[in-house]
XYZ file of C-alpha atoms in Angstrom:
300
model
C 0.000 0.000 0.000
C 1.489 3.402 -0.931
C 1.711 6.447 1.337
C -0.995 8.157 -0.697
C -3.385 5.343 0.127
C -2.625 5.381 3.847
C -5.312 6.778 6.118
C -4.455 9.603 8.469
C -5.514 10.177 12.070
C -4.883 12.789 14.750
C -3.622 11.674 18.136
C -1.448 12.475 21.143
C 2.053 11.122 21.706
C 1.893 9.387 25.071
C 5.415 7.941 25.066
C 8.597 8.020 23.024
C 11.530 5.643 23.316
C 14.279 4.307 21.088
C 13.124 6.271 18.050
C 9.566 4.969 18.346
C 6.600 7.103 19.341
C 3.386 5.735 20.786
C 0.375 7.732 19.656
C -3.077 7.361 21.183
C -5.951 7.738 18.724
C -9.453 7.074 20.048
C -8.227 4.741 22.813
C -6.024 2.801 20.398
C -2.229 3.058 20.562
C -0.090 3.103 17.396
C 3.663 2.575 17.330
C 5.097 5.161 14.928
C 8.358 6.356 13.471
C 8.882 10.040 12.732
C 9.559 11.331 9.230
C 13.182 12.299 8.637
C 12.106 15.855 7.863
C 11.572 16.501 11.583
C 15.152 15.534 12.373
C 16.445 17.762 9.547
C 14.487 20.686 10.966
C 15.659 19.826 14.499
C 12.026 19.469 15.543
C 11.879 16.265 17.546
C 8.388 15.010 18.452
C 7.666 15.231 22.182
C 5.343 13.437 24.557
C 2.200 15.560 24.714
C 2.397 16.619 21.073
C -0.794 16.548 19.018
C 0.261 14.866 15.783
C -1.162 13.601 12.511
C -0.072 10.059 11.693
C -0.442 7.905 8.610
C -1.558 4.297 9.079
C -1.076 1.631 6.429
C -2.746 -1.765 6.144
C 0.527 -3.482 6.971
C 0.627 -1.653 10.297
C 3.528 0.665 9.494
C 2.760 4.099 10.951
C 4.565 7.408 10.612
C 4.221 10.823 12.185
C 3.402 13.215 9.360
C 2.791 16.483 11.179
C 3.389 18.009 14.596
C 0.630 20.495 15.357
C 1.159 23.805 17.121
C 2.623 23.504 20.642
C 1.417 25.927 23.260
C 4.495 25.152 25.349
C 7.326 22.678 25.665
C 9.985 21.883 28.235
C 13.525 20.697 27.532
C 13.876 18.690 30.720
C 11.657 16.851 31.148
C 10.968 16.662 27.393
C 7.217 17.187 27.229
C 4.832 19.477 25.352
C 1.429 21.054 25.852
C 1.224 20.826 29.645
C -1.886 22.651 30.838
C -1.398 22.410 34.602
C 1.516 21.805 36.961
C 0.304 20.602 40.360
C 2.970 21.470 42.923
C 2.496 19.389 46.068
C 3.985 20.659 49.342
C 3.292 19.512 52.884
C 2.637 21.304 56.170
C 5.094 19.024 58.005
C 7.652 16.295 57.297
C 8.985 17.970 55.245
C 8.056 21.540 56.075
C 7.485 23.730 53.019
C 10.547 25.068 51.223
C 9.136 28.281 49.801
C 12.067 28.914 47.476
C 11.641 25.488 45.852
C 7.877 25.995 45.506
C 8.331 29.472 44.053
C 10.916 28.302 41.528
C 8.426 25.697 40.345
C 5.681 28.330 40.116
C 7.908 30.694 38.126
C 9.022 27.945 35.738
C 5.385 27.032 35.143
C 4.269 30.623 34.498
C 7.298 31.247 32.264
C 6.362 28.250 30.136
C 2.671 29.134 29.875
C 1.583 26.430 32.322
C -0.993 27.065 35.050
C 0.520 26.365 38.493
C -1.665 24.880 41.217
C -0.439 24.606 44.812
C -1.679 21.587 46.771
C -0.899 21.718 50.507
C -0.912 18.175 51.874
C -1.071 16.810 55.440
C -3.513 19.530 56.486
C -4.975 17.014 58.975
C -1.629 16.873 60.830
C -0.905 20.586 60.914
C -3.056 23.494 59.847
C -1.931 24.769 56.447
C -3.536 28.207 56.726
C -0.209 30.095 56.734
C 0.910 28.486 53.447
C -2.594 28.804 52.000
C -2.774 32.535 52.777
C 0.600 33.183 51.127
C -0.411 31.677 47.800
C -4.004 32.856 47.914
C -2.618 36.415 47.874
C -0.787 35.660 44.637
C -3.934 34.649 42.797
C -2.510 31.160 42.219
C -5.017 28.323 42.629
C -4.333 26.827 46.066
C -5.938 23.765 47.661
C -5.710 22.346 51.199
C -5.595 18.549 51.016
C -5.700 15.679 53.506
C -5.241 12.029 52.570
C -7.039 11.121 55.818
C -10.153 13.312 55.649
C -10.056 13.638 51.827
C -10.382 17.415 52.210
C -9.666 19.043 48.848
C -9.624 15.769 46.895
C -12.661 16.525 44.727
C -11.447 20.066 44.121
C -8.156 18.686 42.779
C -9.976 16.061 40.729
C -12.115 18.768 39.123
C -8.986 20.407 37.689
C -7.952 17.374 35.613
C -10.520 16.637 32.865
C -9.555 17.548 29.289
C -6.072 18.669 30.306
C -2.503 17.407 30.417
C -1.475 17.657 34.062
C 1.933 17.066 35.614
C 2.416 16.482 39.339
C 5.596 17.405 41.153
C 6.811 17.782 44.719
C 9.728 16.988 46.979
C 10.132 13.492 48.389
C 7.837 12.840 51.338
C 5.170 15.447 50.565
C 2.595 12.789 49.667
C 2.460 13.161 45.878
C 2.191 9.402 45.240
C -0.478 9.038 47.933
C -2.450 11.846 46.329
C -2.250 10.229 42.883
C -3.451 6.913 44.288
C -6.330 8.644 46.082
C -7.319 10.433 42.886
C -7.007 7.236 40.841
C -7.474 4.079 42.961
C -6.479 1.977 39.946
C -3.662 4.317 38.931
C -0.895 1.761 39.494
C -2.826 -0.952 37.652
C -3.620 1.416 34.806
C 0.006 2.483 34.566
C 1.131 -1.140 34.595
C -1.234 -2.136 31.822
C -0.160 0.691 29.556
C 3.494 0.108 30.340
C 3.139 -3.554 29.405
C 1.503 -2.579 26.127
C 4.278 -0.094 25.394
C 7.048 -2.466 26.362
C 8.462 -0.477 29.242
C 9.970 -3.655 30.671
C 12.215 -4.039 27.628
C 14.011 -0.795 28.322
C 16.053 0.539 31.209
C 15.720 4.216 30.249
C 13.207 6.126 32.347
C 10.986 8.132 30.067
C 8.149 10.603 30.211
C 4.776 8.926 29.784
C 1.172 10.123 29.718
C -1.504 8.113 31.489
C -5.043 8.705 30.238
C -7.644 9.425 32.889
C -10.833 11.500 33.204
C -10.735 12.569 29.550
C -7.302 14.034 30.153
C -3.761 12.876 30.793
C -1.541 12.759 33.852
C 2.172 12.727 33.164
C 4.352 10.065 34.716
C 7.403 12.292 34.633
C 10.564 10.887 36.235
C 13.134 13.463 37.236
C 10.623 16.323 37.188
C 12.482 18.433 39.711
C 13.300 22.043 40.434
C 16.913 21.401 39.472
C 15.921 20.126 36.031
C 13.505 22.997 35.436
C 16.068 25.589 36.517
C 18.941 24.194 34.483
C 17.136 23.487 31.238
C 14.292 26.013 31.250
C 16.151 28.988 32.622
C 14.406 32.345 33.038
C 16.028 35.599 31.948
C 16.466 38.106 34.799
C 14.373 40.694 32.959
C 11.531 38.193 32.525
C 11.599 36.930 36.109
C 9.348 39.732 37.427
C 6.604 38.610 35.034
C 6.566 35.098 36.527
C 5.306 36.433 39.874
C 1.569 37.056 39.246
C 1.155 39.263 42.330
C 3.773 41.726 40.992
C 1.912 42.453 37.762
C -0.458 45.244 38.766
C 2.405 47.193 40.382
C 5.000 46.905 37.613
C 5.519 50.292 35.998
C 4.834 52.150 39.257
C 8.474 52.137 40.419
C 10.414 55.418 40.443
C 13.015 54.033 38.032
C 12.170 52.103 34.867
C 15.277 49.947 35.360
C 14.169 48.886 38.869
C 15.079 45.278 39.655
C 12.661 45.193 42.631
C 15.371 44.096 45.051
C 15.940 47.065 47.396
C 15.834 50.216 45.235
C 14.333 53.470 46.527
C 10.892 54.122 45.156
C 10.268 50.465 44.259
C 6.531 49.754 44.181
C 7.110 46.043 44.718
C 9.154 46.390 47.919
C 6.593 48.902 49.218
C 3.859 46.303 48.704
C 6.000 43.760 50.558
C 6.289 46.174 53.478
C 2.541 46.744 53.694
C 1.783 43.006 53.411
C 0.123 43.077 49.991
C 2.892 40.885 48.558
C 3.989 38.030 50.866
C 7.541 38.491 52.198
C 8.457 34.850 51.477
C 7.553 35.361 47.815
C 9.750 38.446 47.536
C 12.574 36.600 49.300
C 12.322 33.880 46.651
C 12.325 36.480 43.893
C 15.487 38.104 45.269
C 17.238 34.743 45.601
C 16.274 33.717 42.068
C 17.266 37.112 40.629
C 20.694 36.954 42.266
C 21.219 33.428 40.918
C 20.506 34.381 37.312
C 21.505 38.055 37.002
C 25.038 37.372 35.734
C 24.167 34.463 33.429
C 24.764 35.350 29.780
C 22.238 34.505 27.061
C 24.533 31.935 25.448
C 24.921 30.190 28.817
C 21.153 29.947 29.152
C 20.912 28.128 25.821
C 23.733 25.632 26.436
């Protein structure tokens, strides 16, 4: 059968490994190779991509077109994430605001909606953390794996979206996923068996279909990876803090870096409590980390 006689379908890449891409089309998974033209254009297909594939009678499938990406990350290599759920806990471990805020900024920078989930609210009240992020306008949810507080609110965020979950070890991310999807492990195992995960040692990004959306099984999704490979320019950093936005342009000097300058509208709002101090502290730390990095170093 010739290429011209092959039928075409649209689907989502749910896994890529060893030069093969696994594309889900109407609950059926096709193993595909990518056309060489993508490699020549240095446009590698990514998990999360909406693609058009050709399917022949002999079962040979190829990716013909990668549709527009609304965002993509270098590490982890994934495209079209709608929501990044950042899980932190009230205790064991206590929240590391700088880590949380770096995740939030990376999400905003890449056009991804950040959602803060505060776990273990049954052990210690999470009101302090909740109030900080509520002031920023970022969606924030108090969650308990014991009382199930917040569980349905989190579940309501998932349909028809690609959602990635992240959080430091011990915050309860895996417990949350298993509460959201009681058969999550079984579902993951079944798909992994179909995709041949057991034949490979490389850990890869994978999308698991659920609730008319996808949840990313994203190994290595950490602050370190996001910082190193999706670095923010110092001049763009201010725009990744949503609570700064209405006050930008009100500083005395147009070149204000919002660190400690006289007449800075941002630091004034920190003083009067409008902007949480912990958020500004994170901004200052992040700004100082990236201020001397050259553009070519960012793209290495």
